[in-house]
PDB file of C-alpha atoms in Angstrom:
ATOM      1  CA  MET I   1      -0.027  -0.091  -0.027  1.00 48.00           C
ATOM      2  CA  THR I   2       0.949   3.578  -0.618  1.00 51.00           C
ATOM      3  CA  SER I   3       1.412   6.390   2.109  1.00 67.00           C
ATOM      4  CA  ALA I   4       1.282   9.878   2.078  1.00 68.00           C
ATOM      5  CA  LEU I   5       2.629  12.327   4.331  1.00 80.00           C
ATOM      6  CA  PRO I   6       0.168  14.735   6.058  1.00 71.00           C
ATOM      7  CA  ARG I   7       0.028  18.354   4.481  1.00 76.00           C
ATOM      8  CA  ASP I   8       1.117  20.927   6.242  1.00 88.00           C
ATOM      9  CA  LEU I   9       3.280  18.859   8.706  1.00 95.00           C
ATOM     10  CA  SER I  10       4.341  20.930  11.618  1.00 97.00           C
ATOM     11  CA  CYS I  11       6.648  19.234  14.431  1.00 98.00           C
ATOM     12  CA  PRO I  12       5.622  20.350  17.778  1.00 98.00           C
ATOM     13  CA  ARG I  13       7.799  21.910  20.136  1.00 97.00           C
ATOM     14  CA  ILE I  14       7.578  20.707  24.177  1.00 96.00           C
ATOM     15  CA  ALA I  15       9.697  21.453  27.238  1.00 97.00           C
ATOM     16  CA  ILE I  16      12.392  18.398  27.573  1.00 97.00           C
ATOM     17  CA  ARG I  17      12.150  18.908  31.234  1.00 96.00           C
ATOM     18  CA  LYS I  18       8.686  19.008  32.699  1.00 92.00           C
ATOM     19  CA  ASN I  19       9.426  21.536  35.346  1.00 84.00           C
ATOM     20  CA  GLY I  20      10.074  24.399  32.359  1.00 81.00           C
ATOM     21  CA  GLY I  21      13.026  25.471  30.880  1.00 87.00           C
ATOM     22  CA  LEU I  22      14.342  24.247  27.647  1.00 97.00           C
ATOM     23  CA  GLU I  23      12.170  23.631  24.924  1.00 98.00           C
ATOM     24  CA  LEU I  24      13.108  21.714  21.751  1.00 98.00           C
ATOM     25  CA  SER I  25      11.342  20.308  18.790  1.00 98.00           C
ATOM     26  CA  ARG I  26      10.050  16.923  19.527  1.00 98.00           C
ATOM     27  CA  ILE I  27      11.927  15.488  16.284  1.00 98.00           C
ATOM     28  CA  VAL I  28      15.751  16.740  16.648  1.00 98.00           C
ATOM     29  CA  ALA I  29      17.906  17.122  13.342  1.00 98.00           C
ATOM     30  CA  GLY I  30      21.196  15.133  13.835  1.00 98.00           C
ATOM     31  CA  MET I  31      24.250  16.741  11.849  1.00 98.00           C
ATOM     32  CA  TRP I  32      26.629  14.206  12.676  1.00 97.00           C
ATOM     33  CA  ARG I  33      26.863  12.873   9.011  1.00 97.00           C
ATOM     34  CA  MET I  34      27.167  16.659   7.524  1.00 98.00           C
ATOM     35  CA  VAL I  35      30.385  16.272   6.179  1.00 98.00           C
ATOM     36  CA  GLU I  36      29.203  13.208   4.349  1.00 97.00           C
ATOM     37  CA  TRP I  37      26.537  14.910   2.784  1.00 98.00           C
ATOM     38  CA  GLY I  38      28.727  17.068   0.548  1.00 97.00           C
ATOM     39  CA  MET I  39      26.570  20.441   0.646  1.00 98.00           C
ATOM     40  CA  THR I  40      27.569  23.837  -0.352  1.00 98.00           C
ATOM     41  CA  VAL I  41      27.039  26.528   2.040  1.00 98.00           C
ATOM     42  CA  GLU I  42      23.781  27.677   0.120  1.00 98.00           C
ATOM     43  CA  GLN I  43      22.692  24.023   0.330  1.00 98.00           C
ATOM     44  CA  ARG I  44      23.293  23.851   3.920  1.00 98.00           C
ATOM     45  CA  ILE I  45      21.388  27.076   4.576  1.00 98.00           C
ATOM     46  CA  ALA I  46      18.398  25.773   2.484  1.00 98.00           C
ATOM     47  CA  PHE I  47      18.233  22.478   4.451  1.00 98.00           C
ATOM     48  CA  ILE I  48      18.333  24.338   7.889  1.00 98.00           C
ATOM     49  CA  GLU I  49      15.677  26.614   6.709  1.00 98.00           C
ATOM     50  CA  GLN I  50      13.477  23.430   5.396  1.00 98.00           C
ATOM     51  CA  CYS I  51      13.739  22.112   8.881  1.00 98.00           C
ATOM     52  CA  ILE I  52      12.593  25.023  10.403  1.00 98.00           C
ATOM     53  CA  ALA I  53       9.931  25.287   8.296  1.00 98.00           C
ATOM     54  CA  LEU I  54       8.887  21.980   9.444  1.00 98.00           C
ATOM     55  CA  GLY I  55       9.011  22.871  12.730  1.00 98.00           C
ATOM     56  CA  VAL I  56      12.267  20.844  13.333  1.00 98.00           C
ATOM     57  CA  THR I  57      14.225  23.633  15.403  1.00 98.00           C
ATOM     58  CA  SER I  58      16.634  21.492  17.123  1.00 99.00           C
ATOM     59  CA  PHE I  59      19.866  20.494  15.634  1.00 99.00           C
ATOM     60  CA  ASP I  60      22.349  18.103  17.551  1.00 98.00           C
ATOM     61  CA  HIS I  61      26.079  18.107  17.036  1.00 98.00           C
ATOM     62  CA  ALA I  62      29.310  17.180  19.091  1.00 98.00           C
ATOM     63  CA  ASP I  63      32.514  18.403  18.988  1.00 98.00           C
ATOM     64  CA  ILE I  64      34.187  15.434  17.190  1.00 98.00           C
ATOM     65  CA  TYR I  65      31.395  14.693  14.634  1.00 98.00           C
ATOM     66  CA  GLY I  66      33.182  14.803  11.254  1.00 97.00           C
ATOM     67  CA  ASN I  67      36.802  14.584  12.726  1.00 97.00           C
ATOM     68  CA  TYR I  68      36.177  17.590  14.324  1.00 97.00           C
ATOM     69  CA  GLY I  69      34.519  19.738  10.941  1.00 98.00           C
ATOM     70  CA  VAL I  70      30.576  19.361  11.399  1.00 98.00           C
ATOM     71  CA  GLU I  71      30.266  22.016  13.994  1.00 98.00           C
ATOM     72  CA  GLY I  72      32.357  24.424  11.598  1.00 98.00           C
ATOM     73  CA  LEU I  73      30.417  23.441   8.347  1.00 98.00           C
ATOM     74  CA  PHE I  74      26.923  24.399  10.226  1.00 98.00           C
ATOM     75  CA  GLY I  75      28.797  27.522  11.730  1.00 98.00           C
ATOM     76  CA  GLU I  76      29.272  28.568   7.938  1.00 98.00           C
ATOM     77  CA  ALA I  77      25.775  28.578   7.252  1.00 98.00           C
ATOM     78  CA  LEU I  78      24.815  30.305  10.189  1.00 98.00           C
ATOM     79  CA  ARG I  79      27.540  33.129   9.570  1.00 98.00           C
ATOM     80  CA  ALA I  80      26.460  33.479   5.878  1.00 98.00           C
ATOM     81  CA  GLN I  81      22.678  33.662   7.465  1.00 98.00           C
ATOM     82  CA  PRO I  82      22.871  35.083  10.879  1.00 98.00           C
ATOM     83  CA  SER I  83      19.073  35.360  11.316  1.00 98.00           C
ATOM     84  CA  LEU I  84      18.771  31.654  11.307  1.00 98.00           C
ATOM     85  CA  ARG I  85      20.396  31.513  14.933  1.00 98.00           C
ATOM     86  CA  ASP I  86      17.448  32.958  16.802  1.00 98.00           C
ATOM     87  CA  ARG I  87      15.192  30.472  15.149  1.00 98.00           C
ATOM     88  CA  MET I  88      16.817  27.356  16.292  1.00 98.00           C
ATOM     89  CA  GLN I  89      18.219  25.365  19.332  1.00 98.00           C
ATOM     90  CA  LEU I  90      21.743  24.531  19.303  1.00 99.00           C
ATOM     91  CA  ILE I  91      22.983  21.442  20.984  1.00 99.00           C
ATOM     92  CA  SER I  92      26.458  19.938  21.504  1.00 98.00           C
ATOM     93  CA  LYS I  93      28.547  17.468  23.247  1.00 98.00           C
ATOM     94  CA  CYS I  94      32.121  17.138  24.747  1.00 98.00           C
ATOM     95  CA  GLY I  95      34.302  14.870  26.646  1.00 98.00           C
ATOM     96  CA  ILE I  96      35.800  12.623  24.067  1.00 98.00           C
ATOM     97  CA  ARG I  97      39.154  13.167  22.559  1.00 97.00           C
ATOM     98  CA  LEU I  98      39.509  11.539  19.437  1.00 97.00           C
ATOM     99  CA  LEU I  99      42.711  10.589  17.563  1.00 96.00           C
ATOM    100  CA  SER I 100      42.705  12.942  14.615  1.00 95.00           C
ATOM    101  CA  ASN I 101      45.075  14.643  12.127  1.00 94.00           C
ATOM    102  CA  LYS I 102      43.295  17.937  13.644  1.00 94.00           C
ATOM    103  CA  ARG I 103      43.956  17.513  16.854  1.00 95.00           C
ATOM    104  CA  PRO I 104      47.870  16.019  16.775  1.00 95.00           C
ATOM    105  CA  GLN I 105      48.624  16.314  20.482  1.00 94.00           C
ATOM    106  CA  HIS I 106      46.220  13.232  21.177  1.00 95.00           C
ATOM    107  CA  THR I 107      48.180  10.314  21.454  1.00 95.00           C
ATOM    108  CA  ILE I 108      45.472   7.976  22.247  1.00 97.00           C
ATOM    109  CA  GLN I 109      41.866   8.347  21.953  1.00 97.00           C
ATOM    110  CA  HIS I 110      40.192   8.992  25.561  1.00 97.00           C
ATOM    111  CA  TYR I 111      37.788  10.358  27.607  1.00 98.00           C
ATOM    112  CA  ASP I 112      38.365  13.840  29.145  1.00 98.00           C
ATOM    113  CA  THR I 113      35.669  15.178  31.732  1.00 98.00           C
ATOM    114  CA  SER I 114      37.929  17.567  33.430  1.00 98.00           C
ATOM    115  CA  ALA I 115      36.739  21.128  33.881  1.00 98.00           C
ATOM    116  CA  ALA I 116      39.322  22.581  31.862  1.00 98.00           C
ATOM    117  CA  HIS I 117      38.181  20.246  29.086  1.00 98.00           C
ATOM    118  CA  ILE I 118      34.546  20.726  29.252  1.00 98.00           C
ATOM    119  CA  VAL I 119      34.932  24.890  28.950  1.00 98.00           C
ATOM    120  CA  ALA I 120      37.485  24.480  26.644  1.00 98.00           C
ATOM    121  CA  SER I 121      35.405  22.287  24.201  1.00 98.00           C
ATOM    122  CA  ALA I 122      32.340  24.487  24.653  1.00 98.00           C
ATOM    123  CA  GLU I 123      34.162  27.486  23.715  1.00 98.00           C
ATOM    124  CA  GLU I 124      35.583  25.973  20.752  1.00 98.00           C
ATOM    125  CA  SER I 125      32.204  24.903  19.712  1.00 98.00           C
ATOM    126  CA  LEU I 126      30.749  28.458  19.825  1.00 98.00           C
ATOM    127  CA  ARG I 127      33.578  29.633  17.673  1.00 98.00           C
ATOM    128  CA  GLN I 128      32.623  26.915  15.373  1.00 98.00           C
ATOM    129  CA  LEU I 129      29.347  27.331  15.399  1.00 98.00           C
ATOM    130  CA  HIS I 130      29.750  31.008  15.118  1.00 98.00           C
ATOM    131  CA  THR I 131      27.304  31.761  17.945  1.00 98.00           C
ATOM    132  CA  ASP I 132      27.597  32.937  21.587  1.00 98.00           C
ATOM    133  CA  ARG I 133      25.665  30.474  23.341  1.00 98.00           C
ATOM    134  CA  LEU I 134      24.815  26.859  23.374  1.00 98.00           C
ATOM    135  CA  ASP I 135      21.012  26.022  24.146  1.00 98.00           C
ATOM    136  CA  LEU I 136      22.225  22.440  25.635  1.00 98.00           C
ATOM    137  CA  LEU I 137      25.642  21.058  26.099  1.00 98.00           C
ATOM    138  CA  LEU I 138      26.032  17.086  27.030  1.00 99.00           C
ATOM    139  CA  ILE I 139      28.835  15.048  28.455  1.00 98.00           C
ATOM    140  CA  HIS I 140      29.133  12.642  25.383  1.00 98.00           C
ATOM    141  CA  ARG I 141      29.690   9.283  27.329  1.00 98.00           C
ATOM    142  CA  PRO I 142      30.395   8.444  30.763  1.00 98.00           C
ATOM    143  CA  ASP I 143      34.498   8.773  31.897  1.00 98.00           C
ATOM    144  CA  PRO I 144      35.544   6.437  34.686  1.00 98.00           C
ATOM    145  CA  LEU I 145      37.522   9.380  35.699  1.00 98.00           C
ATOM    146  CA  MET I 146      34.748  11.628  35.935  1.00 98.00           C
ATOM    147  CA  ASP I 147      34.522  13.610  39.124  1.00 98.00           C
ATOM    148  CA  PHE I 148      30.693  14.709  39.506  1.00 98.00           C
ATOM    149  CA  ASP I 149      31.605  17.615  41.560  1.00 98.00           C
ATOM    150  CA  GLU I 150      34.021  19.043  38.878  1.00 98.00           C
ATOM    151  CA  ILE I 151      31.677  18.487  35.870  1.00 98.00           C
ATOM    152  CA  ALA I 152      28.925  20.522  38.004  1.00 98.00           C
ATOM    153  CA  GLN I 153      31.528  23.209  38.704  1.00 98.00           C
ATOM    154  CA  ALA I 154      32.226  23.408  34.859  1.00 98.00           C
ATOM    155  CA  PHE I 155      28.605  23.482  34.180  1.00 98.00           C
ATOM    156  CA  THR I 156      27.844  26.134  36.505  1.00 98.00           C
ATOM    157  CA  ARG I 157      30.760  28.507  35.441  1.00 98.00           C
ATOM    158  CA  LEU I 158      29.976  27.707  31.527  1.00 98.00           C
ATOM    159  CA  LYS I 159      25.849  28.757  32.856  1.00 98.00           C
ATOM    160  CA  GLN I 160      27.068  31.782  34.460  1.00 98.00           C
ATOM    161  CA  ASP I 161      28.881  33.430  31.732  1.00 98.00           C
ATOM    162  CA  GLY I 162      26.094  32.810  29.546  1.00 98.00           C
ATOM    163  CA  LYS I 163      27.857  30.336  27.103  1.00 98.00           C
ATOM    164  CA  VAL I 164      25.523  27.414  27.644  1.00 98.00           C
ATOM    165  CA  LEU I 165      22.133  27.831  28.925  1.00 98.00           C
ATOM    166  CA  HIS I 166      21.119  24.060  30.075  1.00 98.00           C
ATOM    167  CA  PHE I 167      23.202  20.609  30.576  1.00 98.00           C
ATOM    168  CA  GLY I 168      22.648  17.051  30.235  1.00 98.00           C
ATOM    169  CA  VAL I 169      24.499  13.969  29.862  1.00 98.00           C
ATOM    170  CA  SER I 170      24.677  11.140  26.960  1.00 98.00           C
ATOM    171  CA  ASN I 171      24.816   7.230  27.449  1.00 98.00           C
ATOM    172  CA  PHE I 172      24.843   7.639  30.945  1.00 98.00           C
ATOM    173  CA  SER I 173      23.377   4.881  33.359  1.00 98.00           C
ATOM    174  CA  HIS I 174      20.401   5.603  35.707  1.00 98.00           C
ATOM    175  CA  HIS I 175      22.581   5.782  38.587  1.00 98.00           C
ATOM    176  CA  GLN I 176      25.214   8.246  37.202  1.00 98.00           C
ATOM    177  CA  PHE I 177      22.593  10.364  35.652  1.00 98.00           C
ATOM    178  CA  GLU I 178      21.214  10.583  38.998  1.00 98.00           C
ATOM    179  CA  ALA I 179      24.434  11.172  40.781  1.00 98.00           C
ATOM    180  CA  LEU I 180      25.196  14.373  38.417  1.00 98.00           C
ATOM    181  CA  ASP I 181      21.738  15.460  38.807  1.00 98.00           C
ATOM    182  CA  ARG I 182      21.762  15.984  42.341  1.00 98.00           C
ATOM    183  CA  ARG I 183      24.740  18.581  41.706  1.00 98.00           C
ATOM    184  CA  ILE I 184      23.228  20.455  38.847  1.00 98.00           C
ATOM    185  CA  GLU I 185      19.957  20.128  37.188  1.00 97.00           C
ATOM    186  CA  LEU I 186      20.377  18.120  33.913  1.00 98.00           C
ATOM    187  CA  SER I 187      17.766  18.429  30.986  1.00 98.00           C
ATOM    188  CA  THR I 188      18.300  15.152  29.181  1.00 98.00           C
ATOM    189  CA  ASN I 189      19.843  11.828  28.689  1.00 98.00           C
ATOM    190  CA  GLN I 190      20.788  10.966  25.221  1.00 98.00           C
ATOM    191  CA  VAL I 191      20.828   7.488  24.447  1.00 98.00           C
ATOM    192  CA  GLU I 192      20.575   4.737  21.912  1.00 98.00           C
ATOM    193  CA  PHE I 193      17.015   3.141  21.598  1.00 98.00           C
ATOM    194  CA  SER I 194      15.273   1.539  18.720  1.00 98.00           C
ATOM    195  CA  PRO I 195      13.225  -1.552  18.211  1.00 98.00           C
ATOM    196  CA  LEU I 196      16.674  -3.301  17.524  1.00 97.00           C
ATOM    197  CA  HIS I 197      17.915  -2.000  20.637  1.00 98.00           C
ATOM    198  CA  VAL I 198      15.533  -1.804  23.665  1.00 98.00           C
ATOM    199  CA  ALA I 199      17.678  -1.879  26.440  1.00 98.00           C
ATOM    200  CA  PRO I 200      16.834   1.183  28.085  1.00 98.00           C
ATOM    201  CA  MET I 201      13.271   0.184  28.447  1.00 98.00           C
ATOM    202  CA  PHE I 202      14.433  -2.484  30.776  1.00 97.00           C
ATOM    203  CA  ASP I 203      17.458  -1.215  32.941  1.00 97.00           C
ATOM    204  CA  GLU I 204      15.591   1.878  34.578  1.00 97.00           C
ATOM    205  CA  THR I 205      16.941   4.438  32.107  1.00 98.00           C
ATOM    206  CA  PHE I 206      13.697   5.514  30.726  1.00 98.00           C
ATOM    207  CA  ASP I 207      11.937   4.838  34.136  1.00 98.00           C
ATOM    208  CA  GLY I 208      14.113   7.008  36.097  1.00 98.00           C
ATOM    209  CA  LEU I 209      14.008   9.842  33.627  1.00 98.00           C
ATOM    210  CA  GLN I 210       9.963   9.637  33.626  1.00 98.00           C
ATOM    211  CA  ASP I 211      10.120   9.709  37.329  1.00 98.00           C
ATOM    212  CA  LYS I 212      12.216  13.158  37.311  1.00 97.00           C
ATOM    213  CA  GLY I 213      10.159  14.351  34.407  1.00 97.00           C
ATOM    214  CA  VAL I 214      13.003  14.323  32.233  1.00 98.00           C
ATOM    215  CA  ALA I 215      12.674  13.355  28.544  1.00 98.00           C
ATOM    216  CA  PRO I 216      15.370  11.321  26.665  1.00 98.00           C
ATOM    217  CA  MET I 217      16.798  12.105  23.443  1.00 98.00           C
ATOM    218  CA  ILE I 218      17.202   9.321  21.222  1.00 98.00           C
ATOM    219  CA  TRP I 219      20.161   8.579  18.714  1.00 98.00           C
ATOM    220  CA  SER I 220      19.940   6.095  16.324  1.00 98.00           C
ATOM    221  CA  PRO I 221      16.049   5.318  16.570  1.00 98.00           C
ATOM    222  CA  LEU I 222      16.293   3.485  12.995  1.00 98.00           C
ATOM    223  CA  ALA I 223      19.270   1.544  14.311  1.00 97.00           C
ATOM    224  CA  GLY I 224      21.505   3.110  11.947  1.00 95.00           C
ATOM    225  CA  GLY I 225      19.596   1.963   8.779  1.00 95.00           C
ATOM    226  CA  ARG I 226      19.704  -1.567  10.181  1.00 95.00           C
ATOM    227  CA  LEU I 227      15.941  -1.657  10.455  1.00 95.00           C
ATOM    228  CA  PHE I 228      16.058  -1.378   6.905  1.00 94.00           C
ATOM    229  CA  THR I 229      19.125  -3.929   5.811  1.00 93.00           C
ATOM    230  CA  ALA I 230      19.436  -6.317   8.798  1.00 92.00           C
ATOM    231  CA  ASN I 231      19.244  -9.835   7.441  1.00 91.00           C
ATOM    232  CA  ASP I 232      18.997 -12.131  10.458  1.00 92.00           C
ATOM    233  CA  ALA I 233      16.026 -13.867  11.102  1.00 91.00           C
ATOM    234  CA  ASN I 234      14.881 -11.411  13.996  1.00 93.00           C
ATOM    235  CA  ALA I 235      15.119  -8.283  12.183  1.00 94.00           C
ATOM    236  CA  GLU I 236      13.724  -9.813   8.940  1.00 96.00           C
ATOM    237  CA  ASN I 237      10.636 -10.836  11.024  1.00 96.00           C
ATOM    238  CA  LEU I 238      10.696  -7.190  13.145  1.00 97.00           C
ATOM    239  CA  ARG I 239      10.873  -5.511   9.531  1.00 98.00           C
ATOM    240  CA  LEU I 240       7.786  -7.346   8.360  1.00 97.00           C
ATOM    241  CA  VAL I 241       5.692  -6.531  11.620  1.00 98.00           C
ATOM    242  CA  ILE I 242       6.534  -2.913  11.041  1.00 98.00           C
ATOM    243  CA  LYS I 243       5.445  -2.964   7.466  1.00 98.00           C
ATOM    244  CA  ASP I 244       2.289  -4.923   8.172  1.00 98.00           C
ATOM    245  CA  ILE I 245       1.282  -2.249  10.800  1.00 98.00           C
ATOM    246  CA  ALA I 246       2.608   0.594   8.379  1.00 98.00           C
ATOM    247  CA  ASP I 247       0.532  -0.591   5.536  1.00 98.00           C
ATOM    248  CA  ARG I 248      -2.592  -1.051   7.487  1.00 98.00           C
ATOM    249  CA  LEU I 249      -2.355   2.669   8.686  1.00 98.00           C
ATOM    250  CA  HIS I 250      -1.335   3.869   5.351  1.00 97.00           C
ATOM    251  CA  GLN I 251       2.032   5.654   7.083  1.00 98.00           C
ATOM    252  CA  PRO I 252       5.546   5.491   6.324  1.00 98.00           C
ATOM    253  CA  PHE I 253       7.510   2.539   7.742  1.00 98.00           C
ATOM    254  CA  ALA I 254       9.806   4.950   9.493  1.00 98.00           C
ATOM    255  CA  SER I 255       7.117   7.135  10.574  1.00 98.00           C
ATOM    256  CA  VAL I 256       5.526   4.178  12.453  1.00 98.00           C
ATOM    257  CA  VAL I 257       8.885   3.314  14.171  1.00 98.00           C
ATOM    258  CA  PHE I 258       9.344   7.200  15.193  1.00 98.00           C
ATOM    259  CA  ALA I 259       5.839   7.200  16.596  1.00 98.00           C
ATOM    260  CA  TRP I 260       6.367   3.882  18.419  1.00 99.00           C
ATOM    261  CA  ILE I 261       9.227   5.481  20.458  1.00 98.00           C
ATOM    262  CA  MET I 262       7.636   8.719  20.816  1.00 98.00           C
ATOM    263  CA  GLN I 263       4.600   6.800  22.694  1.00 98.00           C
ATOM    264  CA  LEU I 264       6.714   5.856  25.756  1.00 98.00           C
ATOM    265  CA  PRO I 265       5.593   7.968  28.643  1.00 98.00           C
ATOM    266  CA  SER I 266       9.081   9.409  29.298  1.00 98.00           C
ATOM    267  CA  ARG I 267       8.409  11.297  26.229  1.00 98.00           C
ATOM    268  CA  PRO I 268      11.347  10.481  23.921  1.00 98.00           C
ATOM    269  CA  PHE I 269      12.811  13.079  21.274  1.00 98.00           C
ATOM    270  CA  PRO I 270      14.289  11.105  18.328  1.00 98.00           C
ATOM    271  CA  LEU I 271      17.333  12.283  16.306  1.00 98.00           C
ATOM    272  CA  THR I 272      17.177  11.906  12.743  1.00 98.00           C
ATOM    273  CA  GLY I 273      20.690  11.358  10.884  1.00 97.00           C
ATOM    274  CA  SER I 274      19.567  12.383   7.323  1.00 97.00           C
ATOM    275  CA  GLY I 275      20.552  14.937   5.029  1.00 98.00           C
ATOM    276  CA  ARG I 276      17.253  14.529   2.789  1.00 98.00           C
ATOM    277  CA  ILE I 277      14.603  16.778   3.765  1.00 98.00           C
ATOM    278  CA  GLU I 278      12.215  13.975   3.071  1.00 97.00           C
ATOM    279  CA  ALA I 279      13.594  11.773   5.939  1.00 98.00           C
ATOM    280  CA  ILE I 280      13.020  14.647   8.088  1.00 98.00           C
ATOM    281  CA  SER I 281       9.334  15.091   7.015  1.00 98.00           C
ATOM    282  CA  VAL I 282       8.689  11.142   7.891  1.00 98.00           C
ATOM    283  CA  ALA I 283       9.960  11.584  11.127  1.00 98.00           C
ATOM    284  CA  VAL I 284       7.780  14.563  11.788  1.00 98.00           C
ATOM    285  CA  ALA I 285       5.004  12.682  10.553  1.00 98.00           C
ATOM    286  CA  GLY I 286       5.526  10.383  13.280  1.00 98.00           C
ATOM    287  CA  THR I 287       4.246  13.203  15.902  1.00 98.00           C
ATOM    288  CA  THR I 288       0.957  12.854  14.003  1.00 98.00           C
ATOM    289  CA  PHE I 289      -0.608   9.688  15.230  1.00 98.00           C
ATOM    290  CA  GLN I 290      -0.428   7.078  18.033  1.00 98.00           C
ATOM    291  CA  LEU I 291      -0.627   3.382  17.845  1.00 98.00           C
ATOM    292  CA  ALA I 292      -2.899   1.082  19.239  1.00 98.00           C
ATOM    293  CA  ARG I 293      -1.717  -0.747  22.114  1.00 98.00           C
ATOM    294  CA  ALA I 294      -1.912  -3.915  20.468  1.00 98.00           C
ATOM    295  CA  ASP I 295       0.051  -2.651  17.561  1.00 98.00           C
ATOM    296  CA  TRP I 296       2.669  -0.990  20.007  1.00 98.00           C
ATOM    297  CA  PHE I 297       3.152  -4.225  21.834  1.00 98.00           C
ATOM    298  CA  THR I 298       3.376  -6.123  18.454  1.00 98.00           C
ATOM    299  CA  ILE I 299       6.423  -4.263  17.654  1.00 98.00           C
ATOM    300  CA  LEU I 300       7.683  -4.770  20.921  1.00 98.00           C
ATOM    301  CA  ARG I 301       7.413  -8.641  20.746  1.00 98.00           C
ATOM    302  CA  ALA I 302       8.737  -8.805  17.296  1.00 97.00           C
ATOM    303  CA  ALA I 303      11.610  -6.699  18.734  1.00 97.00           C
ATOM    304  CA  ARG I 304      12.167  -8.913  21.568  1.00 96.00           C
ATOM    305  CA  GLY I 305      11.470 -12.142  19.803  1.00 93.00           C
ATOM    306  CA  HIS I 306       8.855 -13.253  22.654  1.00 94.00           C
ATOM    307  CA  ASP I 307       5.918 -12.059  24.323  1.00 93.00           C
ATOM    308  CA  VAL I 308       5.719 -10.374  27.464  1.00 91.00           C
ATOM    309  CA  ALA I 309       5.411 -12.786  30.417  1.00 85.00           C
TER     310      ALA I 309
END
């Protein structure tokens, strides 16, 4: 069956923490592949404008994306069209030191959540993005040497200086999130989740965030494309189950996946990973409908390979 996207799609915007504060578009445009898209400055501006026209106003970055290159590409677009900045929310991450020809001083890939590195990374992101503030800064990965008090102090300094407005983490466990959130209010935990990776639903990650009124951000909601390409028996069956529901609802396959994720009561914010505005539109379409509970659990059963007990 064919599926048609609704006309006049508009992505809603909601507070990522229920007590107010930062509002993000429910679908967040992930920029980590931007180097691969091969866009000119004009094409980048046009893509950003198309996202904003769809209501996708939140853009996710990290200092290391594209071998330390993505933030600079995005910043070129903002420098060429400065009026875009006040129409968007900019998110970035720090805390990983990559082996890179752009960072010859790095002798081993490692984590660095020292206050000095957090502040320096944030300031470099501001330079690369051609902006005076980040709306949200995340610690990219848990660091075995991270000192929660030191991270909180660095975050406080950046906030006092007006350089970062809100803070969060990425890939943190339930306990790690709790430990840092006790020291400084965190807006989110960005984690991997998809029908092919459902662990956060069962390891207290989502439960703990829901309890605090904090919405997770979701990276790789389509499992990095494996939902479309993986050829093991479980993935193939899952694909058929989702396709059957999508055909019956006259919705695109990926829209059903995004709707399935966003139906969780922790209110997840999925990230896209595409430079095609059509793919962004399909994600936004997932905000326009809810699945019947039986359909939702049919996808979960296919994802896990067994019924609930």
